Every structure is written in C-alpha cells, then in structure tokens.
Amino acid sequence: MGQFTAYRIEDVPTPSSFPHVRRDFYKIKLLCNVQGILSYADQRVEVQDSALIFVNPLIPYSWERTNGSETGFVCLFTEEFITQQLRTTSVAGSPLFRVGGTPVLFPAPEVVGRLSSLFEQMLVELQSSYANRDELLRSYVQIILHESLKIAPAAHFYQPGTSAARLGSLFLELLDRQFPIASPHHKLPLKNANEFARQLAVHTNHLNKALREITGKTTTEHIAEKMTDEAKALLRNSDWSIAEIGFCLGFEHASNFNSFFKKQTGLPPNHYRRQPVALS
C-alpha cells in the first residue's frame, strides 16, 4: 500500500467479521450505518450506527458485524509515514493510539459530517500530482486527530497522579503482546527501553523508575528476559536458523545475537539447541 492510502469502505468488499490479529500499520476508520462488536486487547465495544476507530499496529483487534452494511472511510499509514513532527504532536503521543487508551469514539452526526469531508479531501489529494502531497495528507491526519480529541471524554486522556503500578502494568502488557513470534520474517516492533517509553508516551527514565519500584527490575532487564525466553523456545521448538531467530528478535547480525544469548544463559545458541531438553 506504500506509506499511506485511504478509501471509502463501501468501495472495498468488507467481510462480516475478521479475526483478532495484529497488523503492521496504523488505521483511522470512520464507520457508519452499522451495528457490531469491536474487540481490541481485552476490551469489547458495541457499535451502534457510527464509530471512529484508531488502530495501533501493536494492538490486535477484530470486528463482527451484527446488522447493517458498513459505509464510511479508512486511512492507513505505516511507521515510515510518520514524520518527527507528526510523531511528537499527534500519533505516538496521542491517547487515541496509546496502549491503555480508548481507541473508539462515538461522534455526533455533525462531527461525522466534518470528518467525512476531511476524508473526502484526502481521497482527492491521493489522486493529485501536487509536489507536497504527502505533507498535505499528514496535515489532514493531524486535523482528524484534533477533531477526535475535541469529542473524547477528558477523563480518558488526562489521568493525574498516574501510578507506577499502572505504568508498569501497561509496559508488561505491551511487552507480552509482542510474543510469541509466529514467523522468522516477523521482526519485533519494540526492542529497547527508549522504543517502549516512546510508545507509552513517557520518558525512558520515568518508565525505568516505575518498573524498579514495582518489580525491582529495569526496563532493559524485563526486555532481555522476555527475549531470552522466546529465543529458548524457538531454539527448542522450531527449525529456524540461528540467524533467523536473531533477526526476528531484532539483531541484525547473528554474532550480536550469539553474544546476547550467551550473556543471558551462559551458552551459545547452537550449544543450547543441542542440549537435552532436561538440561534447559
């Protein structure tokens, strides 16, 4: 799809349901004239008529239509589409996409009209040859996000005195969702403390302090333990090469993965793979 695309829902065949899976793009969906159940993470939301839905690549979601026929709009964009300005002002820091946020809103009819006009403008711009088209499309995405924040319940997006326990729980949930790895072509989206902190819209030091307070371990220690457990499982239960296992865990070179695994377990990956299961 490239870095960005948009379309009218009625122009694309839509199944009545699709499974609970994680996707590799961000999505903003204006869903109209339909009833159904949207499931994301561990939540289930009933949609009656219209909904505005925000999908983070890291959060699996599914949809089951119960009545009506979907109309509306969708825009999809990849991580590469998000410039630094968009990242800091709208996407990664936005509670609409944030893990633990509320990614489903129910706009009033007049808001649906405004949002529909913005989506229509994006569709027109996608067909243009304007040299700065991508920047204009990013501007439309920002406006849609701001329009959405205006109608969102404030309590969902401003939580004074957020506890270390809540932040720690969100981190551990986000870490767990990255596993298991189903394919040697699937690379972990978040691999270090800075990336997790950015996704949770906090400073790395703040995340680290919260985790130390509630678990006694640093962010890096938690990540390393989870990656080591996954590496052990893949070495035992898959026929993937050591290079493939290292790649999907975020190591560009097999030698780096070898060093990491030996530091964590005391054995190189190939030696661990050859050990009897009883010694694992």
PDB file of C-alpha atoms in Angstrom, residues 42-262:
ATOM      1  CA  ASP A  42      -9.076  -7.367  26.267  1.00  0.00           C
ATOM      2  CA  GLN A  43     -11.990  -4.998  25.559  1.00  0.00           C
ATOM      3  CA  ARG A  44     -15.274  -5.457  23.687  1.00  0.00           C
ATOM      4  CA  VAL A  45     -17.189  -2.403  22.444  1.00  0.00           C
ATOM      5  CA  GLU A  46     -20.661  -2.380  20.949  1.00  0.00           C
ATOM      6  CA  VAL A  47     -21.034  -0.131  17.902  1.00  0.00           C
ATOM      7  CA  GLN A  48     -24.463   1.314  17.133  1.00  0.00           C
ATOM      8  CA  ASP A  49     -24.589   3.310  13.873  1.00  0.00           C
ATOM      9  CA  SER A  50     -21.314   5.327  13.841  1.00  0.00           C
ATOM     10  CA  ALA A  51     -17.877   4.961  15.400  1.00  0.00           C
ATOM     11  CA  LEU A  52     -14.427   6.441  14.957  1.00  0.00           C
ATOM     12  CA  ILE A  53     -11.749   3.790  15.457  1.00  0.00           C
ATOM     13  CA  PHE A  54      -7.993   4.164  15.923  1.00  0.00           C
ATOM     14  CA  VAL A  55      -5.788   1.116  15.405  1.00  0.00           C
ATOM     15  CA  ASN A  56      -2.237   0.842  16.713  1.00  0.00           C
ATOM     16  CA  PRO A  57      -0.074  -1.768  14.919  1.00  0.00           C
ATOM     17  CA  LEU A  58       0.764  -3.352  18.282  1.00  0.00           C
ATOM     18  CA  ILE A  59      -2.808  -3.883  19.462  1.00  0.00           C
ATOM     19  CA  PRO A  60      -4.744  -6.796  17.918  1.00  0.00           C
ATOM     20  CA  TYR A  61      -8.381  -6.115  17.124  1.00  0.00           C
ATOM     21  CA  SER A  62     -11.312  -7.878  15.498  1.00  0.00           C
ATOM     22  CA  TRP A  63     -14.724  -6.891  14.132  1.00  0.00           C
ATOM     23  CA  GLU A  64     -18.040  -8.728  13.964  1.00  0.00           C
ATOM     24  CA  ARG A  65     -20.941  -7.057  12.121  1.00  0.00           C
ATOM     25  CA  THR A  66     -24.389  -7.838  13.550  1.00  0.00           C
ATOM     26  CA  ASN A  67     -26.602  -5.575  11.431  1.00  0.00           C
ATOM     27  CA  GLY A  68     -26.433  -3.087   8.559  1.00  0.00           C
ATOM     28  CA  SER A  69     -23.814  -2.601   5.896  1.00  0.00           C
ATOM     29  CA  GLU A  70     -20.708  -0.546   6.576  1.00  0.00           C
ATOM     30  CA  THR A  71     -20.158   2.813   4.957  1.00  0.00           C
ATOM     31  CA  GLY A  72     -17.565   5.433   5.793  1.00  0.00           C
ATOM     32  CA  PHE A  73     -13.852   5.892   5.285  1.00  0.00           C
ATOM     33  CA  VAL A  74     -10.496   4.359   6.175  1.00  0.00           C
ATOM     34  CA  CYS A  75      -6.974   5.731   6.049  1.00  0.00           C
ATOM     35  CA  LEU A  76      -3.944   3.519   6.622  1.00  0.00           C
ATOM     36  CA  PHE A  77      -0.379   4.634   7.177  1.00  0.00           C
ATOM     37  CA  THR A  78       2.890   2.989   8.106  1.00  0.00           C
ATOM     38  CA  GLU A  79       5.520   3.949  10.648  1.00  0.00           C
ATOM     39  CA  GLU A  80       7.551   5.441   7.775  1.00  0.00           C
ATOM     40  CA  PHE A  81       4.758   7.933   7.013  1.00  0.00           C
ATOM     41  CA  ILE A  82       5.034   9.447  10.495  1.00  0.00           C
ATOM     42  CA  THR A  83       7.493  12.343  10.483  1.00  0.00           C
ATOM     43  CA  GLN A  84       9.127  13.521  13.697  1.00  0.00           C
ATOM     44  CA  GLN A  85       6.650  16.408  13.940  1.00  0.00           C
ATOM     45  CA  LEU A  86       3.655  14.133  13.500  1.00  0.00           C
ATOM     46  CA  ARG A  87       5.152  11.659  15.962  1.00  0.00           C
ATOM     47  CA  THR A  88       5.641  14.175  18.748  1.00  0.00           C
ATOM     48  CA  THR A  89       2.417  16.108  18.274  1.00  0.00           C
ATOM     49  CA  SER A  90      -0.188  13.619  17.179  1.00  0.00           C
ATOM     50  CA  VAL A  91       0.455   9.926  16.722  1.00  0.00           C
ATOM     51  CA  ALA A  92       2.783   8.209  19.179  1.00  0.00           C
ATOM     52  CA  GLY A  93       1.910  10.679  21.930  1.00  0.00           C
ATOM     53  CA  SER A  94      -1.800  10.663  21.240  1.00  0.00           C
ATOM     54  CA  PRO A  95      -4.047   8.828  23.707  1.00  0.00           C
ATOM     55  CA  LEU A  96      -6.127   7.768  20.706  1.00  0.00           C
ATOM     56  CA  PHE A  97      -3.376   5.342  19.669  1.00  0.00           C
ATOM     57  CA  ARG A  98      -1.708   4.807  23.033  1.00  0.00           C
ATOM     58  CA  VAL A  99      -1.689   1.423  24.720  1.00  0.00           C
ATOM     59  CA  GLY A 100      -4.198   1.595  27.564  1.00  0.00           C
ATOM     60  CA  GLY A 101      -6.112   4.443  25.906  1.00  0.00           C
ATOM     61  CA  THR A 102      -9.593   4.478  24.426  1.00  0.00           C
ATOM     62  CA  PRO A 103      -9.324   3.999  20.661  1.00  0.00           C
ATOM     63  CA  VAL A 104     -13.095   4.011  19.930  1.00  0.00           C
ATOM     64  CA  LEU A 105     -15.180   7.196  19.884  1.00  0.00           C
ATOM     65  CA  PHE A 106     -18.818   7.772  19.016  1.00  0.00           C
ATOM     66  CA  PRO A 107     -19.108  11.091  17.142  1.00  0.00           C
ATOM     67  CA  ALA A 108     -22.343  13.049  16.850  1.00  0.00           C
ATOM     68  CA  PRO A 109     -23.861  13.397  13.345  1.00  0.00           C
ATOM     69  CA  GLU A 110     -22.420  16.883  12.796  1.00  0.00           C
ATOM     70  CA  VAL A 111     -18.929  15.608  13.690  1.00  0.00           C
ATOM     71  CA  VAL A 112     -19.360  12.662  11.327  1.00  0.00           C
ATOM     72  CA  GLY A 113     -20.095  15.225   8.610  1.00  0.00           C
ATOM     73  CA  ARG A 114     -16.917  17.208   9.328  1.00  0.00           C
ATOM     74  CA  LEU A 115     -14.784  14.095   9.454  1.00  0.00           C
ATOM     75  CA  SER A 116     -16.295  12.762   6.228  1.00  0.00           C
ATOM     76  CA  SER A 117     -15.326  15.993   4.468  1.00  0.00           C
ATOM     77  CA  LEU A 118     -11.738  15.607   5.644  1.00  0.00           C
ATOM     78  CA  PHE A 119     -11.588  12.037   4.385  1.00  0.00           C
ATOM     79  CA  GLU A 120     -13.042  13.159   1.049  1.00  0.00           C
ATOM     80  CA  GLN A 121     -10.277  15.753   0.775  1.00  0.00           C
ATOM     81  CA  MET A 122      -7.689  13.049   1.405  1.00  0.00           C
ATOM     82  CA  LEU A 123      -9.171  10.915  -1.378  1.00  0.00           C
ATOM     83  CA  VAL A 124      -8.949  13.833  -3.791  1.00  0.00           C
ATOM     84  CA  GLU A 125      -5.374  14.597  -2.766  1.00  0.00           C
ATOM     85  CA  LEU A 126      -4.292  10.987  -3.268  1.00  0.00           C
ATOM     86  CA  GLN A 127      -5.084  11.398  -6.963  1.00  0.00           C
ATOM     87  CA  SER A 128      -3.238  14.694  -7.337  1.00  0.00           C
ATOM     88  CA  SER A 129       0.281  15.318  -8.602  1.00  0.00           C
ATOM     89  CA  TYR A 130       0.968  18.065  -6.068  1.00  0.00           C
ATOM     90  CA  ALA A 131       4.669  18.008  -5.127  1.00  0.00           C
ATOM     91  CA  ASN A 132       3.957  18.333  -1.384  1.00  0.00           C
ATOM     92  CA  ARG A 133       1.074  15.875  -1.367  1.00  0.00           C
ATOM     93  CA  ASP A 134       2.426  13.756   1.495  1.00  0.00           C
ATOM     94  CA  GLU A 135       2.805  16.776   3.766  1.00  0.00           C
ATOM     95  CA  LEU A 136      -0.768  17.801   2.998  1.00  0.00           C
ATOM     96  CA  LEU A 137      -2.001  14.294   3.762  1.00  0.00           C
ATOM     97  CA  ARG A 138      -0.159  14.403   7.088  1.00  0.00           C
ATOM     98  CA  SER A 139      -1.924  17.678   7.821  1.00  0.00           C
ATOM     99  CA  TYR A 140      -5.306  16.067   7.200  1.00  0.00           C
ATOM    100  CA  VAL A 141      -4.366  13.241   9.578  1.00  0.00           C
ATOM    101  CA  GLN A 142      -3.447  15.812  12.238  1.00  0.00           C
ATOM    102  CA  ILE A 143      -6.742  17.665  11.796  1.00  0.00           C
ATOM    103  CA  ILE A 144      -8.703  14.416  12.125  1.00  0.00           C
ATOM    104  CA  LEU A 145      -6.811  13.619  15.324  1.00  0.00           C
ATOM    105  CA  HIS A 146      -7.505  17.059  16.751  1.00  0.00           C
ATOM    106  CA  GLU A 147     -11.188  16.841  15.831  1.00  0.00           C
ATOM    107  CA  SER A 148     -11.263  13.482  17.580  1.00  0.00           C
ATOM    108  CA  LEU A 149      -9.598  14.738  20.740  1.00  0.00           C
ATOM    109  CA  LYS A 150     -12.186  17.533  20.944  1.00  0.00           C
ATOM    110  CA  ILE A 151     -15.004  14.987  21.307  1.00  0.00           C
ATOM    111  CA  ALA A 152     -13.165  12.491  23.502  1.00  0.00           C
ATOM    112  CA  PRO A 153     -14.072  12.302  27.211  1.00  0.00           C
ATOM    113  CA  ALA A 154     -11.379  14.213  29.069  1.00  0.00           C
ATOM    114  CA  ALA A 155     -11.122  11.569  31.774  1.00  0.00           C
ATOM    115  CA  HIS A 156      -9.829   9.081  29.236  1.00  0.00           C
ATOM    116  CA  PHE A 157      -6.918  11.253  28.271  1.00  0.00           C
ATOM    117  CA  TYR A 158      -5.831  13.067  31.423  1.00  0.00           C
ATOM    118  CA  GLN A 159      -5.176  10.945  34.444  1.00  0.00           C
ATOM    119  CA  PRO A 160      -3.472  12.996  37.165  1.00  0.00           C
ATOM    120  CA  GLY A 161      -1.232  11.088  39.504  1.00  0.00           C
ATOM    121  CA  THR A 162      -0.865   8.056  37.265  1.00  0.00           C
ATOM    122  CA  SER A 163       0.693   5.405  39.484  1.00  0.00           C
ATOM    123  CA  ALA A 164       3.868   3.477  38.873  1.00  0.00           C
ATOM    124  CA  ALA A 165       1.768   0.329  39.077  1.00  0.00           C
ATOM    125  CA  ARG A 166      -0.450   1.429  36.168  1.00  0.00           C
ATOM    126  CA  LEU A 167       2.530   2.385  34.004  1.00  0.00           C
ATOM    127  CA  GLY A 168       4.298  -0.855  34.863  1.00  0.00           C
ATOM    128  CA  SER A 169       1.198  -2.859  34.018  1.00  0.00           C
ATOM    129  CA  LEU A 170       0.890  -1.137  30.633  1.00  0.00           C
ATOM    130  CA  PHE A 171       4.551  -1.824  29.867  1.00  0.00           C
ATOM    131  CA  LEU A 172       4.312  -5.503  30.793  1.00  0.00           C
ATOM    132  CA  GLU A 173       1.127  -5.871  28.752  1.00  0.00           C
ATOM    133  CA  LEU A 174       2.773  -4.238  25.751  1.00  0.00           C
ATOM    134  CA  LEU A 175       5.871  -6.420  26.149  1.00  0.00           C
ATOM    135  CA  ASP A 176       3.806  -9.615  26.376  1.00  0.00           C
ATOM    136  CA  ARG A 177       1.800  -8.762  23.248  1.00  0.00           C
ATOM    137  CA  GLN A 178       4.918  -8.981  21.089  1.00  0.00           C
ATOM    138  CA  PHE A 179       5.178 -12.713  21.705  1.00  0.00           C
ATOM    139  CA  PRO A 180       5.124 -15.438  20.554  1.00  0.00           C
ATOM    140  CA  ILE A 181       6.805 -14.738  17.238  1.00  0.00           C
ATOM    141  CA  ALA A 182       4.992 -16.687  14.534  1.00  0.00           C
ATOM    142  CA  SER A 183       7.347 -16.266  11.583  1.00  0.00           C
ATOM    143  CA  PRO A 184      11.078 -15.738  11.000  1.00  0.00           C
ATOM    144  CA  HIS A 185      10.022 -12.787   8.830  1.00  0.00           C
ATOM    145  CA  HIS A 186       8.245 -11.093  11.744  1.00  0.00           C
ATOM    146  CA  LYS A 187      10.595  -8.665  13.476  1.00  0.00           C
ATOM    147  CA  LEU A 188       9.884  -7.325  16.954  1.00  0.00           C
ATOM    148  CA  PRO A 189       8.467  -3.792  16.615  1.00  0.00           C
ATOM    149  CA  LEU A 190       9.765  -2.674  20.042  1.00  0.00           C
ATOM    150  CA  LYS A 191      13.200  -3.844  21.144  1.00  0.00           C
ATOM    151  CA  ASN A 192      14.609  -1.430  23.720  1.00  0.00           C
ATOM    152  CA  ALA A 193      13.650   0.828  26.606  1.00  0.00           C
ATOM    153  CA  ASN A 194      13.519   4.002  24.509  1.00  0.00           C
ATOM    154  CA  GLU A 195      11.096   2.480  21.999  1.00  0.00           C
ATOM    155  CA  PHE A 196       8.779   1.222  24.744  1.00  0.00           C
ATOM    156  CA  ALA A 197       8.855   4.576  26.526  1.00  0.00           C
ATOM    157  CA  ARG A 198       8.018   6.413  23.307  1.00  0.00           C
ATOM    158  CA  GLN A 199       5.088   4.080  22.657  1.00  0.00           C
ATOM    159  CA  LEU A 200       3.801   4.703  26.202  1.00  0.00           C
ATOM    160  CA  ALA A 201       4.394   8.468  25.839  1.00  0.00           C
ATOM    161  CA  VAL A 202       6.678   8.761  28.871  1.00  0.00           C
ATOM    162  CA  HIS A 203      10.360   9.488  29.378  1.00  0.00           C
ATOM    163  CA  THR A 204      12.629   6.439  29.470  1.00  0.00           C
ATOM    164  CA  ASN A 205      13.880   7.351  32.948  1.00  0.00           C
ATOM    165  CA  HIS A 206      10.313   7.620  34.246  1.00  0.00           C
ATOM    166  CA  LEU A 207       9.429   4.189  32.884  1.00  0.00           C
ATOM    167  CA  ASN A 208      12.587   2.707  34.342  1.00  0.00           C
ATOM    168  CA  LYS A 209      11.906   4.226  37.764  1.00  0.00           C
ATOM    169  CA  ALA A 210       8.329   2.908  37.783  1.00  0.00           C
ATOM    170  CA  LEU A 211       9.425  -0.607  36.898  1.00  0.00           C
ATOM    171  CA  ARG A 212      12.183  -0.628  39.507  1.00  0.00           C
ATOM    172  CA  GLU A 213       9.662   0.500  42.104  1.00  0.00           C
ATOM    173  CA  ILE A 214       7.079  -2.213  41.392  1.00  0.00           C
ATOM    174  CA  THR A 215       9.211  -5.119  40.114  1.00  0.00           C
ATOM    175  CA  GLY A 216      12.765  -4.466  41.244  1.00  0.00           C
ATOM    176  CA  LYS A 217      13.972  -4.815  37.651  1.00  0.00           C
ATOM    177  CA  THR A 218      14.882  -2.305  34.978  1.00  0.00           C
ATOM    178  CA  THR A 219      13.107  -1.935  31.647  1.00  0.00           C
ATOM    179  CA  THR A 220      16.103  -3.459  29.878  1.00  0.00           C
ATOM    180  CA  GLU A 221      16.149  -6.449  32.226  1.00  0.00           C
ATOM    181  CA  HIS A 222      12.485  -7.183  31.550  1.00  0.00           C
ATOM    182  CA  ILE A 223      13.014  -6.955  27.790  1.00  0.00           C
ATOM    183  CA  ALA A 224      16.123  -9.148  27.906  1.00  0.00           C
ATOM    184  CA  GLU A 225      14.358 -11.829  29.979  1.00  0.00           C
ATOM    185  CA  LYS A 226      11.399 -11.956  27.604  1.00  0.00           C
ATOM    186  CA  MET A 227      13.630 -12.092  24.536  1.00  0.00           C
ATOM    187  CA  THR A 228      15.735 -14.841  26.107  1.00  0.00           C
ATOM    188  CA  ASP A 229      12.642 -16.924  26.890  1.00  0.00           C
ATOM    189  CA  GLU A 230      11.436 -16.536  23.307  1.00  0.00           C
ATOM    190  CA  ALA A 231      14.876 -17.394  21.932  1.00  0.00           C
ATOM    191  CA  LYS A 232      14.967 -20.565  24.039  1.00  0.00           C
ATOM    192  CA  ALA A 233      11.509 -21.588  22.822  1.00  0.00           C
ATOM    193  CA  LEU A 234      12.437 -21.018  19.188  1.00  0.00           C
ATOM    194  CA  LEU A 235      15.735 -22.876  19.521  1.00  0.00           C
ATOM    195  CA  ARG A 236      13.908 -25.838  21.071  1.00  0.00           C
ATOM    196  CA  ASN A 237      10.714 -25.896  19.036  1.00  0.00           C
ATOM    197  CA  SER A 238      11.479 -24.510  15.583  1.00  0.00           C
ATOM    198  CA  ASP A 239      13.761 -25.372  12.713  1.00  0.00           C
ATOM    199  CA  TRP A 240      14.619 -21.729  12.093  1.00  0.00           C
ATOM    200  CA  SER A 241      18.283 -20.971  11.699  1.00  0.00           C
ATOM    201  CA  ILE A 242      20.076 -19.112  14.465  1.00  0.00           C
ATOM    202  CA  ALA A 243      20.426 -16.121  12.136  1.00  0.00           C
ATOM    203  CA  GLU A 244      16.649 -16.111  11.536  1.00  0.00           C
ATOM    204  CA  ILE A 245      15.914 -16.290  15.255  1.00  0.00           C
ATOM    205  CA  GLY A 246      18.313 -13.449  15.937  1.00  0.00           C
ATOM    206  CA  PHE A 247      16.830 -11.344  13.136  1.00  0.00           C
ATOM    207  CA  CYS A 248      13.234 -11.662  14.334  1.00  0.00           C
ATOM    208  CA  LEU A 249      14.392 -10.688  17.840  1.00  0.00           C
ATOM    209  CA  GLY A 250      15.917  -7.503  16.465  1.00  0.00           C
ATOM    210  CA  PHE A 251      19.563  -8.484  15.969  1.00  0.00           C
ATOM    211  CA  GLU A 252      20.838  -7.509  12.531  1.00  0.00           C
ATOM    212  CA  HIS A 253      23.883  -9.787  12.832  1.00  0.00           C
ATOM    213  CA  ALA A 254      23.959 -13.352  14.145  1.00  0.00           C
ATOM    214  CA  SER A 255      27.138 -12.564  16.118  1.00  0.00           C
ATOM    215  CA  ASN A 256      25.241  -9.945  18.161  1.00  0.00           C
ATOM    216  CA  PHE A 257      22.500 -12.443  18.945  1.00  0.00           C
ATOM    217  CA  ASN A 258      25.116 -15.053  19.913  1.00  0.00           C
ATOM    218  CA  SER A 259      26.732 -12.619  22.339  1.00  0.00           C
ATOM    219  CA  PHE A 260      23.370 -11.618  23.843  1.00  0.00           C
ATOM    220  CA  PHE A 261      22.192 -15.199  24.311  1.00  0.00           C
ATOM    221  CA  LYS A 262      25.488 -16.372  25.828  1.00  0.00           C
TER     222      LYS A 262
END
